[in-house]
Structures are given as structure tokens and as C-alpha cells.
């Protein structure tokens, strides 16, 4: 981006004091009309300061603070999906509840153990037994257990008009190779049923701007895995 952009600024980490004020100063100086982010933790930060940007004539291109937080918190998103009737991977934060589900044959190993507010597939583990689950939970906080979805993984890139809230564009691809949470190789495809499924979800949730959705096709049924309100 430094070499391709018309102009660039080196800025501190989003966790540094005064970060937002610096971005606001750049936007004022350069008369920037729109700001977006490509990293999950910054989405909520920008959305929370939307009014400050609006006051200087800069639009935050993306979803509301509430939806950014919902998307970042994978347990909250899981509960929302269940409450709204969408297929998704069963998830737990309580080990005892998970072990009870295993005992009742409601879920089987392997499962995924990962941070419930994680990003870029950091600290995600595919786990085959109770001992490993116990070990991971003993060494880290904020973990969740997620059912292993065995099917074709699909990436959906969606753009929703910022004013009307209507879906403008949907692009879907079957993922063939992944690295660090990013897609290295994929093949695009079209399925009208999938497009309708995506549009229904996006409009029901109320997203705006760019959205990246991870979906699994399991025996002809679509399961929502994760939602990121940013470009994938």
C-alpha cells in the first residue's frame, strides 16, 4: 500500500493512546471522505468513533459498533444464529456443558478450541481428546469449543449499500487452500439458493458496507461459520 497509494502515513498501533485523534487529523488534513479497516479489532474502534469522523465530513464505511462487536464475539454470534434459525457449528465456553454433550453423543471429536474473540486463526487448535481440551483451557483464558464442520468451506464477499441497506454484490468461492486465516487458493461459483441465503442473513442482521462470511456446505445444507464486517 505504501508504494501503490498516492500518499501514505506511518501510524502507531491501534492500541496506542491518541491513535484515533491522529487518524482524525490525517482525515482533516487530506480531506478524506471515507475510512475503512481490514483488521477485526479496529472495526469496533472506528465504529465507536463514527460521530467524530462524521463531524469532519468523513464516512466510516462499515457496520455499526454493535454489529462489529457481535461479529468479533463468536459466542454472541453463535447465540444470535441459533435464535434466528440458522445452521451453525455448536459452540461452548463451559467445558462441563461440552463434556455433557460428548457423553450424550450430541458432538464427537475432533473439535476446534479457539479464542472466542480471536482473529486470523491465531491460537486455534484442532483437538481429538478431553485431555488436550483440559490442557488448553488450563493455559489460556477466553477460549471456546466449537463443533468441527466437515464439509466444503465457502467464502462469501458481500457489499451492502451504506444508505439503502440493500445488497449490491455477492461473490462466492469454494476454498481450496488456507493459510493464517486467509484464502490462498479458491474457485468461484454461483448458486442462487446460496445467494438468497446470504441476502436473507445480511438483511436480517442489518450489516452495512463490506462483509466477509465463512460458510460450510454440509450435505447440501449451508452452515454459517464466521462473519467479519470487512473485506476478506
CSV table of N, CA, C and O in Angstrom, one decimal, residues 3-103:
chain,number,residue,atom,x,y,z
A,3,UNK,N,3.7,1.8,-1.4
A,3,UNK,CA,4.2,2.1,-2.8
A,3,UNK,C,3.1,2.4,-3.8
A,3,UNK,O,3.3,3.1,-4.8
A,4,UNK,N,1.9,1.8,-3.6
A,4,UNK,CA,0.8,2.0,-4.6
A,4,UNK,C,-0.1,3.2,-4.3
A,4,UNK,O,-0.7,3.7,-5.2
A,5,UNK,N,-0.2,3.6,-3.1
A,5,UNK,CA,-1.1,4.7,-2.7
A,5,UNK,C,-0.5,6.1,-3.2
A,5,UNK,O,0.7,6.2,-3.4
A,6,UNK,N,-1.4,7.0,-3.4
A,6,UNK,CA,-1.0,8.4,-3.8
A,6,UNK,C,-0.1,9.0,-2.7
A,6,UNK,O,0.8,9.8,-2.9
A,7,UNK,N,-0.5,8.7,-1.4
A,7,UNK,CA,0.2,9.3,-0.3
A,7,UNK,C,0.1,8.3,0.9
A,7,UNK,O,-0.9,7.5,0.9
A,8,UNK,N,1.0,8.3,1.8
A,8,UNK,CA,0.9,7.4,3.0
A,8,UNK,C,1.4,8.0,4.2
A,8,UNK,O,2.1,9.0,4.2
A,9,UNK,N,0.9,7.5,5.4
A,9,UNK,CA,1.4,7.9,6.7
A,9,UNK,C,1.7,6.7,7.5
A,9,UNK,O,1.0,5.7,7.4
A,10,UNK,N,2.8,6.7,8.2
A,10,UNK,CA,3.1,5.6,9.2
A,10,UNK,C,2.5,6.0,10.5
A,10,UNK,O,2.8,7.0,11.1
A,11,UNK,N,1.6,5.1,11.0
A,11,UNK,CA,0.8,5.4,12.2
A,11,UNK,C,1.1,4.4,13.3
A,11,UNK,O,1.6,3.3,12.9
A,12,UNK,N,0.9,4.7,14.5
A,12,UNK,CA,1.2,3.7,15.6
A,12,UNK,C,0.1,2.6,15.6
A,12,UNK,O,-0.9,2.7,14.9
A,13,UNK,N,0.3,1.7,16.5
A,13,UNK,CA,-0.7,0.6,16.7
A,13,UNK,C,-2.0,1.2,17.1
A,13,UNK,O,-2.1,2.2,17.8
A,14,UNK,N,-3.1,0.5,16.8
A,14,UNK,CA,-4.5,0.9,17.2
A,14,UNK,C,-4.6,1.0,18.7
A,14,UNK,O,-5.5,1.7,19.2
A,15,UNK,N,-3.8,0.3,19.5
A,15,UNK,CA,-3.9,0.3,21.0
A,15,UNK,C,-3.1,1.5,21.6
A,15,UNK,O,-3.2,1.7,22.8
A,16,UNK,N,-2.3,2.2,20.8
A,16,UNK,CA,-1.6,3.3,21.4
A,16,UNK,C,-2.5,4.5,21.7
A,16,UNK,O,-3.4,4.8,20.9
A,17,UNK,N,-2.2,5.2,22.8
A,17,UNK,CA,-3.0,6.4,23.1
A,17,UNK,C,-2.9,7.4,22.0
A,17,UNK,O,-1.9,7.6,21.4
A,18,UNK,N,-4.1,8.1,21.7
A,18,UNK,CA,-4.1,9.1,20.7
A,18,UNK,C,-4.2,8.6,19.3
A,18,UNK,O,-4.1,9.4,18.3
A,19,UNK,N,-4.4,7.3,19.1
A,19,UNK,CA,-4.4,6.8,17.7
A,19,UNK,C,-5.6,7.4,16.9
A,19,UNK,O,-5.4,7.8,15.8
A,20,UNK,N,-6.8,7.4,17.5
A,20,UNK,CA,-7.9,7.9,16.8
A,20,UNK,C,-7.8,9.4,16.5
A,20,UNK,O,-8.1,9.8,15.4
A,21,UNK,N,-7.2,10.1,17.4
A,21,UNK,CA,-7.0,11.6,17.2
A,21,UNK,C,-6.1,11.8,16.0
A,21,UNK,O,-6.3,12.7,15.2
A,22,UNK,N,-5.1,10.9,15.9
A,22,UNK,CA,-4.1,11.0,14.8
A,22,UNK,C,-4.8,10.7,13.4
A,22,UNK,O,-4.6,11.5,12.5
A,23,UNK,N,-5.6,9.7,13.4
A,23,UNK,CA,-6.4,9.4,12.2
A,23,UNK,C,-7.3,10.5,11.8
A,23,UNK,O,-7.4,10.9,10.6
A,24,UNK,N,-8.0,11.1,12.8
A,24,UNK,CA,-8.9,12.2,12.6
A,24,UNK,C,-8.1,13.4,12.0
A,24,UNK,O,-8.6,14.1,11.0
A,25,UNK,N,-6.9,13.7,12.5
A,25,UNK,CA,-6.1,14.8,12.0
A,25,UNK,C,-5.7,14.5,10.5
A,25,UNK,O,-5.7,15.5,9.7
A,26,UNK,N,-5.3,13.3,10.2
A,26,UNK,CA,-5.0,13.0,8.8
A,26,UNK,C,-6.2,13.2,7.9
A,26,UNK,O,-6.0,13.7,6.8
A,27,UNK,N,-7.3,12.7,8.3
A,27,UNK,CA,-8.6,12.8,7.5
A,27,UNK,C,-8.9,14.3,7.3
A,27,UNK,O,-9.3,14.7,6.2
A,28,UNK,N,-8.7,15.1,8.3
A,28,UNK,CA,-9.0,16.6,8.1
A,28,UNK,C,-8.0,17.2,7.2
A,28,UNK,O,-8.3,17.9,6.3
A,29,UNK,N,-6.7,16.9,7.4
A,29,UNK,CA,-5.6,17.5,6.6
A,29,UNK,C,-5.8,17.1,5.1
A,29,UNK,O,-5.6,17.9,4.2
A,30,UNK,N,-6.1,15.8,4.9
A,30,UNK,CA,-6.1,15.3,3.5
A,30,UNK,C,-7.6,15.3,2.9
A,30,UNK,O,-7.8,14.9,1.8
A,31,UNK,N,-8.5,15.8,3.7
A,31,UNK,CA,-9.9,15.9,3.2
A,31,UNK,C,-10.4,14.5,2.8
A,31,UNK,O,-11.0,14.3,1.7
A,32,UNK,N,-10.2,13.5,3.6
A,32,UNK,CA,-10.5,12.1,3.4
A,32,UNK,C,-12.0,12.0,3.5
A,32,UNK,O,-12.6,12.4,4.5
A,33,UNK,N,-12.7,11.3,2.5
A,33,UNK,CA,-14.1,11.2,2.5
A,33,UNK,C,-14.6,9.9,3.1
A,33,UNK,O,-15.8,9.7,3.6
A,34,UNK,N,-13.7,8.8,3.1
A,34,UNK,CA,-14.2,7.5,3.6
A,34,UNK,C,-13.0,6.8,4.3
A,34,UNK,O,-11.9,6.8,3.8
A,35,UNK,N,-13.3,6.1,5.4
A,35,UNK,CA,-12.3,5.3,6.1
A,35,UNK,C,-12.8,3.9,6.3
A,35,UNK,O,-14.0,3.7,6.7
A,36,UNK,N,-12.0,2.9,6.1
A,36,UNK,CA,-12.3,1.5,6.4
A,36,UNK,C,-11.1,0.8,7.0
A,36,UNK,O,-10.0,1.3,6.8
A,37,UNK,N,-11.3,-0.3,7.6
A,37,UNK,CA,-10.2,-1.1,8.1
A,37,UNK,C,-10.3,-2.6,7.6
A,37,UNK,O,-11.3,-3.0,7.3
A,38,UNK,N,-9.1,-3.2,7.6
A,38,UNK,CA,-9.1,-4.6,7.1
A,38,UNK,C,-8.7,-5.6,8.3
A,38,UNK,O,-8.6,-6.8,8.1
A,39,UNK,N,-8.6,-5.0,9.5
A,39,UNK,CA,-8.3,-5.9,10.7
A,39,UNK,C,-9.5,-5.8,11.7
A,39,UNK,O,-10.0,-4.8,12.0
A,40,UNK,N,-9.8,-7.0,12.2
A,40,UNK,CA,-11.0,-7.1,13.1
A,40,UNK,C,-11.0,-6.2,14.3
A,40,UNK,O,-12.0,-5.5,14.6
A,41,UNK,N,-9.9,-6.1,15.1
A,41,UNK,CA,-10.0,-5.3,16.3
A,41,UNK,C,-10.3,-3.8,16.1
A,41,UNK,O,-10.8,-3.1,16.9
A,42,UNK,N,-9.9,-3.3,14.9
A,42,UNK,CA,-10.1,-1.9,14.6
A,42,UNK,C,-11.5,-1.5,14.1
A,42,UNK,O,-11.9,-0.4,14.2
A,43,UNK,N,-12.2,-2.5,13.7
A,43,UNK,CA,-13.6,-2.3,13.2
A,43,UNK,C,-14.5,-1.6,14.3
A,43,UNK,O,-15.1,-0.6,14.0
A,44,UNK,N,-14.5,-2.2,15.5
A,44,UNK,CA,-15.3,-1.6,16.6
A,44,UNK,C,-14.7,-0.3,17.0
A,44,UNK,O,-15.5,0.6,17.3
A,45,UNK,N,-13.4,-0.1,17.0
A,45,UNK,CA,-12.8,1.2,17.4
A,45,UNK,C,-13.3,2.3,16.4
A,45,UNK,O,-13.6,3.4,16.9
A,46,UNK,N,-13.2,2.1,15.1
A,46,UNK,CA,-13.7,3.1,14.2
A,46,UNK,C,-15.2,3.4,14.4
A,46,UNK,O,-15.6,4.5,14.4
A,47,UNK,N,-16.0,2.3,14.5
A,47,UNK,CA,-17.4,2.4,14.6
A,47,UNK,C,-17.8,3.2,15.8
A,47,UNK,O,-18.8,4.0,15.8
A,48,UNK,N,-17.1,3.0,16.9
A,48,UNK,CA,-17.3,3.7,18.2
A,48,UNK,C,-17.1,5.2,18.1
A,48,UNK,O,-17.7,5.9,18.9
A,49,UNK,N,-16.2,5.6,17.2
A,49,UNK,CA,-15.9,7.0,17.0
A,49,UNK,C,-16.5,7.5,15.7
A,49,UNK,O,-16.1,8.6,15.2
A,50,UNK,N,-17.6,6.9,15.2
A,50,UNK,CA,-18.2,7.3,14.0
A,50,UNK,C,-18.7,8.7,13.9
A,50,UNK,O,-18.5,9.5,13.0
A,51,UNK,N,-19.2,9.2,15.1
A,51,UNK,CA,-19.7,10.6,15.2
A,51,UNK,C,-18.5,11.6,15.0
A,51,UNK,O,-18.7,12.6,14.3
A,52,UNK,N,-17.4,11.3,15.6
A,52,UNK,CA,-16.2,12.2,15.4
A,52,UNK,C,-15.8,12.4,14.0
A,52,UNK,O,-15.4,13.5,13.5
A,53,UNK,N,-15.8,11.2,13.3
A,53,UNK,CA,-15.5,11.3,11.8
A,53,UNK,C,-16.5,12.0,11.0
A,53,UNK,O,-16.2,12.8,10.1
A,54,UNK,N,-17.8,11.8,11.4
A,54,UNK,CA,-18.9,12.4,10.7
A,54,UNK,C,-18.8,13.9,10.8
A,54,UNK,O,-19.1,14.7,9.8
A,55,UNK,N,-18.4,14.4,12.0
A,55,UNK,CA,-18.3,15.9,12.2
A,55,UNK,C,-17.3,16.5,11.3
A,55,UNK,O,-17.4,17.7,11.0
A,56,UNK,N,-16.3,15.8,10.8
A,56,UNK,CA,-15.3,16.4,9.9
A,56,UNK,C,-15.5,16.0,8.5
A,56,UNK,O,-14.6,16.2,7.6
A,57,UNK,N,-16.7,15.4,8.2
A,57,UNK,CA,-17.0,15.0,6.8
A,57,UNK,C,-16.5,13.7,6.3
A,57,UNK,O,-16.4,13.5,5.1
A,58,UNK,N,-16.1,12.8,7.2
A,58,UNK,CA,-15.5,11.5,6.8
A,58,UNK,C,-16.5,10.4,7.2
A,58,UNK,O,-17.0,10.3,8.3
A,59,UNK,N,-16.7,9.5,6.2
A,59,UNK,CA,-17.7,8.4,6.4
A,59,UNK,C,-16.9,7.2,6.8
A,59,UNK,O,-15.9,6.8,6.2
A,60,UNK,N,-17.4,6.5,7.9
A,60,UNK,CA,-16.9,5.2,8.2
A,60,UNK,C,-17.6,4.2,7.4
A,60,UNK,O,-18.8,4.0,7.5
A,61,UNK,N,-16.9,3.5,6.5
A,61,UNK,CA,-17.5,2.6,5.6
A,61,UNK,C,-17.5,1.2,6.3
A,61,UNK,O,-16.5,0.5,6.3
A,62,UNK,N,-18.7,0.9,6.8
A,62,UNK,CA,-18.8,-0.4,7.5
A,62,UNK,C,-20.0,-0.4,8.4
A,62,UNK,O,-20.9,0.5,8.3
A,63,UNK,N,-20.1,-1.4,9.2
A,63,UNK,CA,-21.3,-1.7,10.0
A,63,UNK,C,-21.2,-0.9,11.4
A,63,UNK,O,-20.2,-0.4,11.7
A,64,UNK,N,-22.3,-1.0,12.1
A,64,UNK,CA,-22.4,-0.3,13.4
A,64,UNK,C,-21.5,-0.9,14.4
A,64,UNK,O,-21.1,-2.1,14.3
A,65,UNK,N,-21.3,-0.2,15.5
A,65,UNK,CA,-20.4,-0.7,16.6
A,65,UNK,C,-21.0,-2.0,17.1
A,65,UNK,O,-20.3,-3.0,17.4
A,66,UNK,N,-22.3,-2.1,17.3
A,66,UNK,CA,-23.0,-3.2,17.9
A,66,UNK,C,-22.8,-4.5,17.0
A,66,UNK,O,-22.5,-5.6,17.5
A,67,UNK,N,-22.9,-4.3,15.7
A,67,UNK,CA,-22.7,-5.4,14.8
A,67,UNK,C,-21.2,-5.8,14.7
A,67,UNK,O,-20.9,-7.0,14.5
A,68,UNK,N,-20.3,-4.9,14.8
A,68,UNK,CA,-18.8,-5.2,14.8
A,68,UNK,C,-18.5,-6.0,16.0
A,68,UNK,O,-17.7,-7.0,16.0
A,69,UNK,N,-19.1,-5.6,17.2
A,69,UNK,CA,-18.8,-6.4,18.4
A,69,UNK,C,-19.5,-7.8,18.4
A,69,UNK,O,-18.9,-8.7,18.8
A,70,UNK,N,-20.7,-7.9,17.8
A,70,UNK,CA,-21.4,-9.1,17.7
A,70,UNK,C,-20.5,-10.1,16.8
A,70,UNK,O,-20.4,-11.3,17.1
A,71,UNK,N,-19.9,-9.6,15.7
A,71,UNK,CA,-19.2,-10.4,14.8
A,71,UNK,C,-17.8,-10.8,15.5
A,71,UNK,O,-17.4,-11.9,15.2
A,72,UNK,N,-17.2,-10.0,16.3
A,72,UNK,CA,-16.0,-10.3,16.9
A,72,UNK,C,-16.1,-11.3,18.0
A,72,UNK,O,-15.3,-12.2,18.2
A,73,UNK,N,-17.3,-11.3,18.7
A,73,UNK,CA,-17.5,-12.2,19.8
A,73,UNK,C,-18.3,-13.5,19.2
A,73,UNK,O,-19.4,-13.4,18.9
A,74,UNK,N,-17.5,-14.5,19.0
A,74,UNK,CA,-18.0,-15.7,18.3
A,74,UNK,C,-19.1,-16.4,19.1
A,74,UNK,O,-20.0,-17.1,18.5
A,75,UNK,N,-19.1,-16.3,20.4
A,75,UNK,CA,-20.2,-16.9,21.2
A,75,UNK,C,-21.5,-16.1,21.1
A,75,UNK,O,-22.6,-16.7,20.9
A,76,UNK,N,-21.4,-14.8,21.1
A,76,UNK,CA,-22.5,-14.0,20.8
A,76,UNK,C,-23.1,-14.2,19.5
A,76,UNK,O,-24.4,-14.4,19.3
A,77,UNK,N,-22.3,-14.3,18.5
A,77,UNK,CA,-22.7,-14.6,17.1
A,77,UNK,C,-23.4,-16.0,17.0
A,77,UNK,O,-24.4,-16.1,16.4
A,78,UNK,N,-22.8,-17.0,17.7
A,78,UNK,CA,-23.4,-18.3,17.7
A,78,UNK,C,-24.8,-18.3,18.3
A,78,UNK,O,-25.8,-18.8,17.7
A,79,UNK,N,-25.0,-17.6,19.4
A,79,UNK,CA,-26.3,-17.5,20.0
A,79,UNK,C,-27.3,-16.7,19.1
A,79,UNK,O,-28.5,-17.1,19.0
A,80,UNK,N,-26.8,-15.7,18.4
A,80,UNK,CA,-27.7,-14.9,17.5
A,80,UNK,C,-28.2,-15.9,16.4
A,80,UNK,O,-29.3,-15.9,16.0
A,81,UNK,N,-27.2,-16.6,15.8
A,81,UNK,CA,-27.6,-17.5,14.7
A,81,UNK,C,-28.6,-18.6,15.1
A,81,UNK,O,-29.5,-18.8,14.4
A,82,UNK,N,-28.4,-19.1,16.3
A,82,UNK,CA,-29.3,-20.2,16.8
A,82,UNK,C,-30.7,-19.6,17.0
A,82,UNK,O,-31.7,-20.1,16.6
A,83,UNK,N,-30.7,-18.4,17.6
A,83,UNK,CA,-32.0,-17.7,17.9
A,83,UNK,C,-32.8,-17.3,16.7
A,83,UNK,O,-34.0,-17.2,16.7
A,84,UNK,N,-32.0,-17.1,15.5
A,84,UNK,CA,-32.7,-16.7,14.3
A,84,UNK,C,-32.8,-17.9,13.3
A,84,UNK,O,-33.1,-17.7,12.1
A,85,UNK,N,-32.5,-19.1,13.8
A,85,UNK,CA,-32.8,-20.3,13.0
A,85,UNK,C,-31.8,-20.6,11.9
A,85,UNK,O,-32.2,-21.3,10.9
A,86,UNK,N,-30.6,-20.2,12.0
A,86,UNK,CA,-29.5,-20.5,11.0
A,86,UNK,C,-28.7,-21.7,11.5
A,86,UNK,O,-28.4,-21.9,12.6
A,87,UNK,N,-28.3,-22.5,10.5
A,87,UNK,CA,-27.4,-23.7,10.8
A,87,UNK,C,-26.1,-23.1,11.1
A,87,UNK,O,-25.6,-22.2,10.4
A,88,UNK,N,-25.4,-23.6,12.2
A,88,UNK,CA,-24.1,-23.2,12.5
A,88,UNK,C,-23.4,-24.2,13.4
A,88,UNK,O,-24.1,-25.2,13.9
A,89,UNK,N,-22.1,-24.1,13.7
A,89,UNK,CA,-21.4,-25.1,14.5
A,89,UNK,C,-21.8,-24.9,15.9
A,89,UNK,O,-21.7,-23.8,16.5
A,90,UNK,N,-22.2,-26.0,16.6
A,90,UNK,CA,-22.5,-25.9,18.0
A,90,UNK,C,-21.2,-25.4,18.8
A,90,UNK,O,-20.1,-25.9,18.5
A,91,UNK,N,-21.4,-24.6,19.8
A,91,UNK,CA,-20.3,-23.9,20.5
A,91,UNK,C,-20.5,-23.9,22.0
A,91,UNK,O,-21.7,-23.8,22.4
A,92,UNK,N,-19.4,-24.0,22.7
A,92,UNK,CA,-19.5,-24.0,24.2
A,92,UNK,C,-18.3,-23.1,24.7
A,92,UNK,O,-17.2,-23.1,24.2
A,93,UNK,N,-18.6,-22.5,25.9
A,93,UNK,CA,-17.5,-21.8,26.6
A,93,UNK,C,-17.3,-22.6,27.9
A,93,UNK,O,-16.3,-22.5,28.6
A,94,UNK,N,-18.3,-23.3,28.4
A,94,UNK,CA,-18.3,-24.1,29.6
A,94,UNK,C,-17.9,-25.5,29.3
A,94,UNK,O,-18.6,-26.2,28.5
A,95,UNK,N,-16.7,-25.9,29.8
A,95,UNK,CA,-16.2,-27.3,29.5
A,95,UNK,C,-17.2,-28.4,30.0
A,95,UNK,O,-17.4,-29.4,29.3
A,96,UNK,N,-17.8,-28.1,31.1
A,96,UNK,CA,-18.7,-29.1,31.7
A,96,UNK,C,-19.9,-29.4,30.7
A,96,UNK,O,-20.3,-30.5,30.5
A,97,UNK,N,-20.4,-28.3,30.2
A,97,UNK,CA,-21.5,-28.4,29.2
A,97,UNK,C,-21.1,-29.2,28.0
A,97,UNK,O,-21.8,-30.0,27.4
A,98,UNK,N,-19.9,-28.9,27.5
A,98,UNK,CA,-19.3,-29.6,26.4
A,98,UNK,C,-19.2,-31.1,26.6
A,98,UNK,O,-19.6,-31.9,25.8
A,99,UNK,N,-18.6,-31.4,27.8
A,99,UNK,CA,-18.4,-32.8,28.1
A,99,UNK,C,-19.7,-33.6,28.3
A,99,UNK,O,-19.8,-34.7,27.9
A,100,UNK,N,-20.7,-32.9,28.8
A,100,UNK,CA,-22.0,-33.5,28.9
A,100,UNK,C,-22.6,-33.8,27.5
A,100,UNK,O,-23.1,-34.8,27.2
A,101,UNK,N,-22.4,-32.8,26.5
A,101,UNK,CA,-22.8,-33.0,25.1
A,101,UNK,C,-22.1,-34.2,24.5
A,101,UNK,O,-22.7,-35.0,23.7
A,102,UNK,N,-20.8,-34.4,24.8
A,102,UNK,CA,-20.0,-35.5,24.3
A,102,UNK,C,-20.6,-36.8,24.9
A,102,UNK,O,-20.8,-37.8,24.1
A,103,UNK,N,-20.9,-36.8,26.2
A,103,UNK,CA,-21.5,-38.0,26.8
A,103,UNK,C,-22.8,-38.4,26.2
A,103,UNK,O,-23.2,-39.6,26.1
